[in-house]
Coordinates of C-alpha atoms and ligand atoms in Angstrom, one line a residue:
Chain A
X1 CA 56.4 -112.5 4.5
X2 CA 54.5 -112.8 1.0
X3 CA 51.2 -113.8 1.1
X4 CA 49.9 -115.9 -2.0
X5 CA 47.1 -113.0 -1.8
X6 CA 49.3 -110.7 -2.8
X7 CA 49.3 -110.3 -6.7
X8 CA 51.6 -111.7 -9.5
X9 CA 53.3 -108.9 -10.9
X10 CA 53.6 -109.0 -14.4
X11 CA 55.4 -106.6 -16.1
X12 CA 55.0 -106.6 -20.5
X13 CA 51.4 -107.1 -21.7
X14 CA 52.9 -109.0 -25.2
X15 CA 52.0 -112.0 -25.8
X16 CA 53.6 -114.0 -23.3
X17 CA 52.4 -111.4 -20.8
X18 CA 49.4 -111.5 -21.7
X19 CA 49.1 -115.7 -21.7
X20 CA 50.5 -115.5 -18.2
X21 CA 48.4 -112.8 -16.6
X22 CA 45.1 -115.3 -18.6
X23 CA 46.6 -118.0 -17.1
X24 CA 47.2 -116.8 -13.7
X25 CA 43.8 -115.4 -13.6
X26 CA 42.5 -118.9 -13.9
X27 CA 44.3 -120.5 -11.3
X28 CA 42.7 -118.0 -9.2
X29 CA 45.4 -115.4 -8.5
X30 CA 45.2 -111.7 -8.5
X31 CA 46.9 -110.7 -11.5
X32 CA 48.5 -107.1 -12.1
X33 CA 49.8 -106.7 -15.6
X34 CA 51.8 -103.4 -16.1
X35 CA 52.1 -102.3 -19.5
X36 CA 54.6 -99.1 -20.4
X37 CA 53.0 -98.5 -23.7
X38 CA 48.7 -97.4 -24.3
X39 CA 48.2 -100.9 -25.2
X40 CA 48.5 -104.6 -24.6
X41 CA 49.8 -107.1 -27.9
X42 CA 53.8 -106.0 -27.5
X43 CA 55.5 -106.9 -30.5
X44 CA 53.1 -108.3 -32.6
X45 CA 50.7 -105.3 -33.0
X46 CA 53.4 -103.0 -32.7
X47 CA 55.8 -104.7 -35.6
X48 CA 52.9 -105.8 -37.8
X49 CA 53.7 -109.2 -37.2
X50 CA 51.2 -111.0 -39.1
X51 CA 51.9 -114.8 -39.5
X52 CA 52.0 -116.4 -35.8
X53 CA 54.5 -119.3 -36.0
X54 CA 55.3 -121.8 -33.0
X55 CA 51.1 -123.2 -32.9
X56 CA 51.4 -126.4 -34.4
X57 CA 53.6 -129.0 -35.1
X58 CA 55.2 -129.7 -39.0
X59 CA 52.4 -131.8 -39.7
X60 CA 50.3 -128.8 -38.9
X61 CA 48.5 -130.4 -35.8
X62 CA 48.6 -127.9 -32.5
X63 CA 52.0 -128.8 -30.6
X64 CA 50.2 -127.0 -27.1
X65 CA 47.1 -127.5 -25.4
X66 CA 45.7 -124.7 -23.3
X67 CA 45.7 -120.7 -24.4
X68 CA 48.0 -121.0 -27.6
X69 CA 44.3 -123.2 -29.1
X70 CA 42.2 -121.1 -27.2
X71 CA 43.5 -118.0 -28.7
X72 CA 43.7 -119.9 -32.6
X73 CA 40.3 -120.3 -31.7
X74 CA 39.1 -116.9 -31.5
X75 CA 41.5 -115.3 -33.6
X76 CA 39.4 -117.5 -36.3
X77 CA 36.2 -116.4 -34.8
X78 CA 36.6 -113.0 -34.8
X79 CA 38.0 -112.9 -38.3
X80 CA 37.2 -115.2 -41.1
X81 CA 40.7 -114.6 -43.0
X82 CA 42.1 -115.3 -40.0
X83 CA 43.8 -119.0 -41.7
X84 CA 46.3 -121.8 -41.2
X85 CA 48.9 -121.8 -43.5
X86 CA 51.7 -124.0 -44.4
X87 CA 54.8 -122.0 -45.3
X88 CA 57.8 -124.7 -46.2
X89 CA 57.9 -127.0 -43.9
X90 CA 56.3 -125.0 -41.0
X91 CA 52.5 -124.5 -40.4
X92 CA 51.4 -120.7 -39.3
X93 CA 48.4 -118.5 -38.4
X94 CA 47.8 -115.5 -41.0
X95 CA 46.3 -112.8 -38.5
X96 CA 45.7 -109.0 -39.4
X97 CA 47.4 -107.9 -35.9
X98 CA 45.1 -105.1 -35.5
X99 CA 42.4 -108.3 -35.0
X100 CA 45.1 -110.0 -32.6
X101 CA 45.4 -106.9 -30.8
X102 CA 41.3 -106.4 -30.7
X103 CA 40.9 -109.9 -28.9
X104 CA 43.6 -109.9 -26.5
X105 CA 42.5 -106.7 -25.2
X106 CA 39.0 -108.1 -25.0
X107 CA 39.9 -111.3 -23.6
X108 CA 42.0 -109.7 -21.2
X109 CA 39.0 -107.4 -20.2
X110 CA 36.6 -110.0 -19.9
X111 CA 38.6 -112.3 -17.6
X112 CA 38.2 -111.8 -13.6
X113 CA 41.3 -110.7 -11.3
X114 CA 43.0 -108.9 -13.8
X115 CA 44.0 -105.5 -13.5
X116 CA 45.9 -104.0 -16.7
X117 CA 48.1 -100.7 -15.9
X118 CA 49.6 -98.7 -18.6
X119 CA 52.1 -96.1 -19.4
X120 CA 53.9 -97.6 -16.4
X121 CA 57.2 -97.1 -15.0
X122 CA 59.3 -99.5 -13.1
X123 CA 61.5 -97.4 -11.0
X124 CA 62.6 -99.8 -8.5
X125 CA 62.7 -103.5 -7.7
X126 CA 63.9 -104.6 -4.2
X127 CA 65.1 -108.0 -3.0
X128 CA 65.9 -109.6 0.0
X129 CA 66.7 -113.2 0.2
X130 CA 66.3 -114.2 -2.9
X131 CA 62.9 -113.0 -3.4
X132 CA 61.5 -109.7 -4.8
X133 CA 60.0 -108.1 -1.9
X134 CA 58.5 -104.7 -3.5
X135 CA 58.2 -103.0 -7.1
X136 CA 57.8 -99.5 -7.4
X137 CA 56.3 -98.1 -10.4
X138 CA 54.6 -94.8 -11.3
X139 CA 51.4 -94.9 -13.6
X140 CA 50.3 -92.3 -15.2
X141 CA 52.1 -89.8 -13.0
X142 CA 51.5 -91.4 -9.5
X143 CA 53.8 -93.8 -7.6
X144 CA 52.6 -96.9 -6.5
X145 CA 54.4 -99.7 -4.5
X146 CA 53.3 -103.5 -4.8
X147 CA 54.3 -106.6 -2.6
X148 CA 54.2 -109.4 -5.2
X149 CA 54.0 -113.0 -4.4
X150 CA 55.9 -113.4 -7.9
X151 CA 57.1 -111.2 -10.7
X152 CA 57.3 -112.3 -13.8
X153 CA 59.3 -110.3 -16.6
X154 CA 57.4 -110.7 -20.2
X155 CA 59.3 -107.2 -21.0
X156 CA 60.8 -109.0 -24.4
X157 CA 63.8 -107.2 -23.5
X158 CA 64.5 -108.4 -19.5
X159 CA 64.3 -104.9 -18.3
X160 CA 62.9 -105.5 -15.3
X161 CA 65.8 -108.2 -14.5
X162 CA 68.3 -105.8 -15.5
X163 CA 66.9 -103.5 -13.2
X164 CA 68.1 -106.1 -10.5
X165 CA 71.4 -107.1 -11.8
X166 CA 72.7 -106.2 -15.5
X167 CA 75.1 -109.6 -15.2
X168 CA 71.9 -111.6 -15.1
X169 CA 70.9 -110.4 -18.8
X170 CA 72.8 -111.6 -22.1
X171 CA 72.9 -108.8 -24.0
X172 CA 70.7 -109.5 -27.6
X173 CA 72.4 -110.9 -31.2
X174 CA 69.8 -110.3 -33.9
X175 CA 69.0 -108.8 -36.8
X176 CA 65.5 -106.4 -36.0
X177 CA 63.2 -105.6 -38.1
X178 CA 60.9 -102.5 -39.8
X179 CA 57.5 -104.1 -41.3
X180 CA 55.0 -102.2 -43.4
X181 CA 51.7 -103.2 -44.8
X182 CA 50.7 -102.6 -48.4
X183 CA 47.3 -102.8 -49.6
X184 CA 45.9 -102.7 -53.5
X185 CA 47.8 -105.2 -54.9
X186 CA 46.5 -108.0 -57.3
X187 CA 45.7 -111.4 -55.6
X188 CA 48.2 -113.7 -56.8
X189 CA 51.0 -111.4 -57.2
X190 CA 53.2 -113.2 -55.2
X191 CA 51.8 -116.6 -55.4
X192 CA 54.4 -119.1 -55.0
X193 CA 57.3 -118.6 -56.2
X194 CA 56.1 -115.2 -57.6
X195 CA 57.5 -113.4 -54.6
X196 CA 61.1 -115.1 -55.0
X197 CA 61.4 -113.7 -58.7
X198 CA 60.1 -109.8 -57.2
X199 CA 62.6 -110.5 -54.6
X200 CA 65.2 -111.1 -57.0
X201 CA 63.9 -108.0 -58.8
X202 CA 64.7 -105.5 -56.6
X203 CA 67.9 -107.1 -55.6
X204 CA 69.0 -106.6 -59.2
X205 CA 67.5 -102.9 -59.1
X206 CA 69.5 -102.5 -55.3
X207 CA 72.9 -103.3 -57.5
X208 CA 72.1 -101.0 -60.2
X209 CA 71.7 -98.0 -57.7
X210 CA 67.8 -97.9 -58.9
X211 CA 66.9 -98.5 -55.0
X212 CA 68.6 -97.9 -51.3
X213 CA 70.9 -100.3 -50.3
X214 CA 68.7 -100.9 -47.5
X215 CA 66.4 -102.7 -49.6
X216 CA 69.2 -105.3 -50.7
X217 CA 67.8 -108.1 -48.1
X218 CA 64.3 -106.7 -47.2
X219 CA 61.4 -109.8 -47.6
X220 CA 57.9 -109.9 -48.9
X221 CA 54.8 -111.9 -47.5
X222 CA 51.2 -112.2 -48.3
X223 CA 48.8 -111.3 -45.6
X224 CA 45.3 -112.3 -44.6
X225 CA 43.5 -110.2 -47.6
X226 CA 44.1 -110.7 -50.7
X227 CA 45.6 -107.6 -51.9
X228 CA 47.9 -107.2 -48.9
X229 CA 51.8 -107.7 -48.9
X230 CA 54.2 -107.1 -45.8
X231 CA 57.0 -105.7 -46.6
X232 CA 59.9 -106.7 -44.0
X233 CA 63.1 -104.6 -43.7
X234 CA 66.1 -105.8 -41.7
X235 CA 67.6 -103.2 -39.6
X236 CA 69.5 -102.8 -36.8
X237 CA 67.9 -101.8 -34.0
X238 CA 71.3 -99.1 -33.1
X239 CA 71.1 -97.7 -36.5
X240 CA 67.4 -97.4 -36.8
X241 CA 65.8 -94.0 -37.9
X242 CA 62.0 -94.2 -38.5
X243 CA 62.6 -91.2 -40.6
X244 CA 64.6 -92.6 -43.4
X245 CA 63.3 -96.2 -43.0
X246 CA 59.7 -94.4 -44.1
X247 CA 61.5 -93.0 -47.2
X248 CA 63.0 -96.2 -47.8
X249 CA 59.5 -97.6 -48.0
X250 CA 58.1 -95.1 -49.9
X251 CA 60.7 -95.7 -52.7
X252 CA 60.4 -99.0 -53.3
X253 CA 56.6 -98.6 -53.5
X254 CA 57.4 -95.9 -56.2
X255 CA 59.1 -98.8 -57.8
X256 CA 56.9 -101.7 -57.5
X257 CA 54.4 -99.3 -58.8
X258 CA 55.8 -100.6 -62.5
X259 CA 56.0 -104.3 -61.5
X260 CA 53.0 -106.5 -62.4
X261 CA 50.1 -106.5 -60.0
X262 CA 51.2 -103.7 -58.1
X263 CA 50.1 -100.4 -59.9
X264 CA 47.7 -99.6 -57.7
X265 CA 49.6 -100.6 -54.3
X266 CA 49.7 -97.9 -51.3
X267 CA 50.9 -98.0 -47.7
X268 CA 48.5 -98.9 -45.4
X269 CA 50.5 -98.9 -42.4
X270 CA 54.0 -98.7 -41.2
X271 CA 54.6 -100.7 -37.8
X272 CA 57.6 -99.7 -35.4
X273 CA 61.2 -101.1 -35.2
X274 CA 60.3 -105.3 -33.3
X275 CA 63.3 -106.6 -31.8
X276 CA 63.9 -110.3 -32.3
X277 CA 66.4 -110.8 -29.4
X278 CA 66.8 -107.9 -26.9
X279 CA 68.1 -109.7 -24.3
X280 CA 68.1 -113.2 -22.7
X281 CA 67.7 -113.8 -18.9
X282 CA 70.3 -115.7 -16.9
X283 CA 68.0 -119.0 -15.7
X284 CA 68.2 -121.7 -13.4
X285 CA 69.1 -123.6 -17.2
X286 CA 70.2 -122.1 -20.0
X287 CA 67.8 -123.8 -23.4
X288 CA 70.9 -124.5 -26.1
X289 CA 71.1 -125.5 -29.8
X290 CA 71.9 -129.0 -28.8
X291 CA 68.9 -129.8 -26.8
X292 CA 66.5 -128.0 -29.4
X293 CA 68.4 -130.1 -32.4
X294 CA 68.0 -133.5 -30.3
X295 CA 64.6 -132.8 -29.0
X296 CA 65.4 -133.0 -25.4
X297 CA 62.9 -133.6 -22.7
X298 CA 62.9 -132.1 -19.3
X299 CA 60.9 -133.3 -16.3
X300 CA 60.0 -129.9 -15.8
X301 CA 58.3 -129.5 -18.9
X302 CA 56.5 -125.9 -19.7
X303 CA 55.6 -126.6 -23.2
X304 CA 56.6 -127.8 -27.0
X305 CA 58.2 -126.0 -29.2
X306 CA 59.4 -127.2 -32.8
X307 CA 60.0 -123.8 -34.9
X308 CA 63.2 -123.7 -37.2
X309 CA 66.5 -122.0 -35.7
X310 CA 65.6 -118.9 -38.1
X311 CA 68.8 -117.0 -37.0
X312 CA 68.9 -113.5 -38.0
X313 CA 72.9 -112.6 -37.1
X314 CA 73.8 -109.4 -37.2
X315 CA 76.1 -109.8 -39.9
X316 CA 75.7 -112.9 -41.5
X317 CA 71.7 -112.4 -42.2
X318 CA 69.1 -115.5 -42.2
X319 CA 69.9 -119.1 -42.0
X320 CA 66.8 -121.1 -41.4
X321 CA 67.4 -124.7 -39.7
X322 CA 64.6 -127.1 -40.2
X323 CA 64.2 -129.8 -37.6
X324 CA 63.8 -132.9 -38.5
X325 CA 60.1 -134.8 -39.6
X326 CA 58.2 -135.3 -36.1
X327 CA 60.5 -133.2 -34.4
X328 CA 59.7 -131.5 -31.5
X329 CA 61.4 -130.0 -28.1
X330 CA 60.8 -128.9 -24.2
X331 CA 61.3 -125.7 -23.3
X332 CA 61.8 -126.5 -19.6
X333 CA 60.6 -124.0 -16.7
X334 CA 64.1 -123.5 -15.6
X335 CA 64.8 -121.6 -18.4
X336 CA 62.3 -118.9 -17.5
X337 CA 63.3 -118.7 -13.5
X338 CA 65.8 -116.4 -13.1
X339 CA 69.4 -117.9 -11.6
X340 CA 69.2 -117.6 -7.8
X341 CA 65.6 -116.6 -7.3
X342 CA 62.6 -118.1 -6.0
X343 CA 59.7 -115.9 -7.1
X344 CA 61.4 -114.1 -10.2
X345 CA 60.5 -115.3 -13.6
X346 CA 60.9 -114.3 -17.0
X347 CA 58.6 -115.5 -20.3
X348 CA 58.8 -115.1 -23.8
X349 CA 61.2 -114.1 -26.4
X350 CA 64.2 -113.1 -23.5
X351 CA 63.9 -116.7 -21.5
X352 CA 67.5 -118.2 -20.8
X353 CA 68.9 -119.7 -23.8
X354 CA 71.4 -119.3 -26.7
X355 CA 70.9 -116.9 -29.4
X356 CA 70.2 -119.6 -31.9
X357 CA 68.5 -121.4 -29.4
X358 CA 65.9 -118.2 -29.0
X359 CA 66.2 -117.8 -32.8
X360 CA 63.4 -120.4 -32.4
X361 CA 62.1 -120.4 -29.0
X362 CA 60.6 -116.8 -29.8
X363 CA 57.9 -116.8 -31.9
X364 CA 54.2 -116.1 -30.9
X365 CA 52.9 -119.5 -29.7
X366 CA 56.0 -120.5 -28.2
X367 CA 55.8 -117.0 -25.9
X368 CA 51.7 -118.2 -25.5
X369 CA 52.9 -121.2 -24.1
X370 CA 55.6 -120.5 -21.8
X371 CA 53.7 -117.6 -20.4
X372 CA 50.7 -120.2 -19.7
X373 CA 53.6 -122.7 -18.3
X374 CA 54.2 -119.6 -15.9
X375 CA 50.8 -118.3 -15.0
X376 CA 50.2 -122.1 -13.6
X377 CA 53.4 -122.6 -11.8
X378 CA 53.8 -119.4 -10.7
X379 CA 53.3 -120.8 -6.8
X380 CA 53.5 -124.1 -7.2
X381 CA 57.5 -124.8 -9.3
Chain B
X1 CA 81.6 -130.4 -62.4
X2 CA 78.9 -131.3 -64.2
X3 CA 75.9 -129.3 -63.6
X4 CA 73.8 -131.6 -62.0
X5 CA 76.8 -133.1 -59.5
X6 CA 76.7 -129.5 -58.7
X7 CA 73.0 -129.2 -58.2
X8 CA 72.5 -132.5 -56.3
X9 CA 75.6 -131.6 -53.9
X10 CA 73.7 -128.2 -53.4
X11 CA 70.4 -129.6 -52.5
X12 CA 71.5 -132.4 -50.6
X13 CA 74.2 -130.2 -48.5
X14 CA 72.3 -126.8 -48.3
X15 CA 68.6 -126.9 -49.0
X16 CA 67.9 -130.8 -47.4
X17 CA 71.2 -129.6 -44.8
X18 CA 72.2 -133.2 -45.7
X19 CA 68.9 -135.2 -44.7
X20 CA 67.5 -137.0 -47.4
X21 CA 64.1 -137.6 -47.3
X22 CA 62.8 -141.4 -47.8
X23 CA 62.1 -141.5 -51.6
X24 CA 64.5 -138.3 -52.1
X25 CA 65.2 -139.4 -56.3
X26 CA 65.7 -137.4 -59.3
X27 CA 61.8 -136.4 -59.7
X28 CA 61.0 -136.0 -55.9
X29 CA 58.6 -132.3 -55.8
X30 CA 60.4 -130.4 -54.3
X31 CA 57.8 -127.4 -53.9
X32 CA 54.8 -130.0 -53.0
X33 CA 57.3 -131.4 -50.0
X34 CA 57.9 -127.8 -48.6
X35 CA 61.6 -128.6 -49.6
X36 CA 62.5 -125.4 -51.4
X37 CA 60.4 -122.5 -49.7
X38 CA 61.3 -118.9 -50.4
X39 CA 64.3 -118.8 -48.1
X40 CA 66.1 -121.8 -49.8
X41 CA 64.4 -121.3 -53.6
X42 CA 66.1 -117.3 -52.8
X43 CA 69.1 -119.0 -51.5
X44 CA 69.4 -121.5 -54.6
X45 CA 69.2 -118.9 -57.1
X46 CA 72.1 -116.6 -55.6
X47 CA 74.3 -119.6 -55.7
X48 CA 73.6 -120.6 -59.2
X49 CA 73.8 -116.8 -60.9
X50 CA 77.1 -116.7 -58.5
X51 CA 78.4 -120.0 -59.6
X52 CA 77.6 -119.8 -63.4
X53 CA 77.6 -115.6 -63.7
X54 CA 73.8 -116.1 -64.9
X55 CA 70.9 -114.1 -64.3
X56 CA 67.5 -115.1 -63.4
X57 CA 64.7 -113.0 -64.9
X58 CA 61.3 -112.9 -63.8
X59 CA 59.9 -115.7 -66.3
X60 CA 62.8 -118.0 -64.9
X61 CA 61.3 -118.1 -61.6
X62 CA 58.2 -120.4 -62.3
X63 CA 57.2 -123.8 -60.6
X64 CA 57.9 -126.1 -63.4
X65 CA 61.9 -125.1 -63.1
X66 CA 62.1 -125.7 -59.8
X67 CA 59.7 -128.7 -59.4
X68 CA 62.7 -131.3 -59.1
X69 CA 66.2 -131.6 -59.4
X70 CA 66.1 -133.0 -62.9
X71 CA 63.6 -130.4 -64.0
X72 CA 66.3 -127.7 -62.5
X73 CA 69.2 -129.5 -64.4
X74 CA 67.0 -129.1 -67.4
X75 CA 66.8 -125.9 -67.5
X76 CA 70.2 -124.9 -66.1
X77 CA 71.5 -126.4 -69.0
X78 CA 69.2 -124.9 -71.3
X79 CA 70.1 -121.2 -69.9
X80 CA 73.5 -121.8 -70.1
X81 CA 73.1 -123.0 -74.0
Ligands
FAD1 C1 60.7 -108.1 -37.2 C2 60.2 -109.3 -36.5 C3 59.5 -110.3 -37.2 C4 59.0 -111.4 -36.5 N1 58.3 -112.3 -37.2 C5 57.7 -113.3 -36.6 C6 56.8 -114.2 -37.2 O1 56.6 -114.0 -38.4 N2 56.1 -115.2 -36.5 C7 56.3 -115.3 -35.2 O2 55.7 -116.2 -34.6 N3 57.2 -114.5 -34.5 C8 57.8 -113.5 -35.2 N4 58.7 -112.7 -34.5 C9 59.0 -113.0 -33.1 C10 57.8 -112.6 -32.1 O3 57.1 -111.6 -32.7 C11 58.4 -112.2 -30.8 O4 59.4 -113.0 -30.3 C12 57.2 -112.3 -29.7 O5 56.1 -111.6 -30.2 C13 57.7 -111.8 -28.4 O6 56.7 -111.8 -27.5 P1 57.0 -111.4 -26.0 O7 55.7 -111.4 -25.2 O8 58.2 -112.1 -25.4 O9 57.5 -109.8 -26.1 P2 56.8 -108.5 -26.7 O10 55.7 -108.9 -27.6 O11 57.9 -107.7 -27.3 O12 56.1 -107.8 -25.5 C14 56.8 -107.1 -24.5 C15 55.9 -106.1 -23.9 O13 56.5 -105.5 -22.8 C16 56.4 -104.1 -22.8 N5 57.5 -103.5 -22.0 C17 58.8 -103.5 -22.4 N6 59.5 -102.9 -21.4 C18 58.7 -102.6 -20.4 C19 58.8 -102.0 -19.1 N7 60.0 -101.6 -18.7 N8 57.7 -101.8 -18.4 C20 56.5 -102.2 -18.8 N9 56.3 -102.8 -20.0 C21 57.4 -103.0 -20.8 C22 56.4 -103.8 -24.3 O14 55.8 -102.5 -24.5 C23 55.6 -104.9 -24.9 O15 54.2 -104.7 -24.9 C24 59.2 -111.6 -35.1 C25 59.9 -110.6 -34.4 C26 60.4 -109.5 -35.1 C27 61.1 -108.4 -34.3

């Protein structure tokens, strides 16, 4: 028999992780959030992700009550570039991630009946009647076995799931990518549509042989400073090698060197391979296109969502779908409960949909939300 | 066709994805709206040095040639002489 005092597993301390364990926290619950990495902020402070989109609505208004404001709130507080920022027809938040990272962890810290493990192993999961019985993980070298009263799988890639049953995880269809932070460049050099002319600069240099290939379809974005530029790379995550990706960088800084504003530009820091769809969970409803282009409602609402379908294929590259004016969507709890279980969820960017559905279900303040959705339904859905 | 049937098919079918906008005419800013962000402004300019075999230099790429359709036919046509 589980006991609602028995704690809610969580296993992934990114950010819908971490929104869940808050969330769970306040309802009361003992939380256990198991991290495999040294650190919570998953794929955010890991890639250098550094413009939070899925906050607000198009007319730049929050689309979420709850953590996904709370968390605005003190990314603003603890960092005065922290800014809104309207980037086409979206609105976003420009963080520095190592800030993000820096209040999570503090929040996290500060916030009663949770206990963050890391460098943890999940070695088994086992079910009986539709309900995970026991998880057992080793931390740090030692072997531990928990009782959950739920386990939730904010992994980003449904490995805990897959650890149950491989047929209950679509396998992921996105382009990755390999982000790195330059500092030292002048303020406005890629003001509006400055960027699209350097873009179109070392395109032209890509088909003269004066830069790697891998360069052909990279992107540039400002950050929160004002001499700070991300450099995104599109890779995929199969063929990646730090090594050469790192060398990759480090030409194309050698040639932006001659380019105007950026004589002075250096790498500040390179962030790891992200993965923009490893995996989608099999749910009690699978989130499609269709419902996200007609902005269907479910009675068992988890949150609002209203991103673009920003669809990195594999093959084909980027095609960004705008929704229209006004438009928003549910993303419905069902989506996140695993098919045929009664205290398994998953949150975040591997919830059940369709890979354009997740294309823009993902991003950061969608995964706040759904993991808060989560954290207060946990026992109650 | 006519450079500017070309543009207005491209911006209505591609960049708008065939959703005018109420007051969607000739002059509408289409950098004030948010209509042409990087993606589509990126997206725009392939099609265009694909379509005409022209290339777009650095001083090309400035707000007032892509403020509105006719300021883009303007200077289309001016490029291409
Ligand atoms: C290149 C790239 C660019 C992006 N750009 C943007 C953007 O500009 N704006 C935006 O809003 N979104 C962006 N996204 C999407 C967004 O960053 C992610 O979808 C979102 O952060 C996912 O959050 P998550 O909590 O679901 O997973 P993650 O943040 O990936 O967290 C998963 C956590 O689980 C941990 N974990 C994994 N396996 C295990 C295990 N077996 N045991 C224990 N722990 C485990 C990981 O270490 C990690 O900490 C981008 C994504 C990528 C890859």
């Amino acid at each position: 028999m589980l006991l609602h005092s028995n704690p809610v597993v969580i296993v992934g301390g990114g950010a819908a992780g971490v929104s869940c364990a808050l969330s769970a926290a306040a309802q009361g619950m003992n939380v256990m959030l198991l991290e495999k990495t040294t650190e919570v902020g998953g794929t955010v402070t890991r890639s250098l992700i550094h413009t939070l989109g899925g906050l607000f609505d198009d007319q730049g208004n929050f689309l979420n009550t709850g953590l996904p404001v709370e968390l605005t709130k003190r990314l603003s507080r603890a960092c005065p570039h922290t800014r809104k920022r309207r980037i086409g027809k979206t609105w976003v938040l420009d963080v520095n991630p190592v800030v993000y990272t820096n209040v999570i962890t503090d929040w996290i810290k500060a916030t009663p009946n949770i206990d963050v493990s890391y460098r943890v192993n999940i070695i088994n999961v086992s079910v009986h009647a539709e309900q995970i019985e026991q998880v057992s993980v080793t931390c740090n070298g030692k072997s531990r076995t928990l009782r959950p009263c739920a386990l939730v799988d904010t992994t980003g890639n449904a490995s805990i799931v897959r650890h149950i049953d491989t047929e209950l995880v679509a396998n992921g269809m996105a382009l990755g990518g390999f982000i790195v932070q330059l500092r030292g460049i002048a303020s406005d050099a890629l003001r509006f549509p400055k960027g699209v002319a350097l873009l179109r600069e070392i395109r032209k240099a890509v088909n003269d042989h004066k830069l790697p290939p891998e360069c052909s379809t990279l992107w540039l974005d400002t950050g929160v400073y004002p001499d700070e530029v991300y450099v995104k790379f599109n890779v995929m995550p199969e063929d990646y090698d730090t090594a050469h990706m790192r060398c990759v960088a480090k030409r194309l800084l050698n040639f932006l060197h001659a380019l105007p504003g950026f004589g002075r530009a250096f790498i500040n820091r390179h962030g790891q391979i992200g993965t923009r769809d490893a995996g989608r969970i099999k749910g009690e409803y699978c989130l499609t296109e269709t419902d996200i282009k007609m902005g269907r409602r479910f009675a068992d609402v988890a949150c609002r969502a209203c991103w673009p379908i920003e669809h990195w294929h594999p093959q084909k590259g980027i095609t960004l779908e705008y929704l229209p004016e006004g438009h928003y969507y549910d993303i419905p709890l069902s989506s996140m409960q695993v098919s045929g279980f009664t205290n398994l969820w998953a949150a975040g960017k591997c919830l059940s949909a369709t890979p354009r559905a997740q294309a823009s279900a993902r991003v950061v303040g969608a995964c706040w939300a759904m993991g808060e959705a989560i954290g207060k339904n946990i026992l109650g859905y | 066709m006519e450079i500017q049937e070309t543009l207005w098919n491209y911006i209505i079918n591609e960049t708008l994805g065939g959703r005018l906008p109420e007051g969607f005419d000739g002059d509408y800013d289409l950098i004030d709206s948010g209509t042409l962000d990087s993606f589509k402004m990126m997206n725009l300019i392939i099609y265009f040095e694909q379509h005409y075999q022209v290339e777009f230099g650095i001083n090309d790429i400035v707000p007032k040639h892509f403020k509105s359709v006719n300021a883009l036919v303007a200077f289309l046509r001016n490029k291409l002489g």
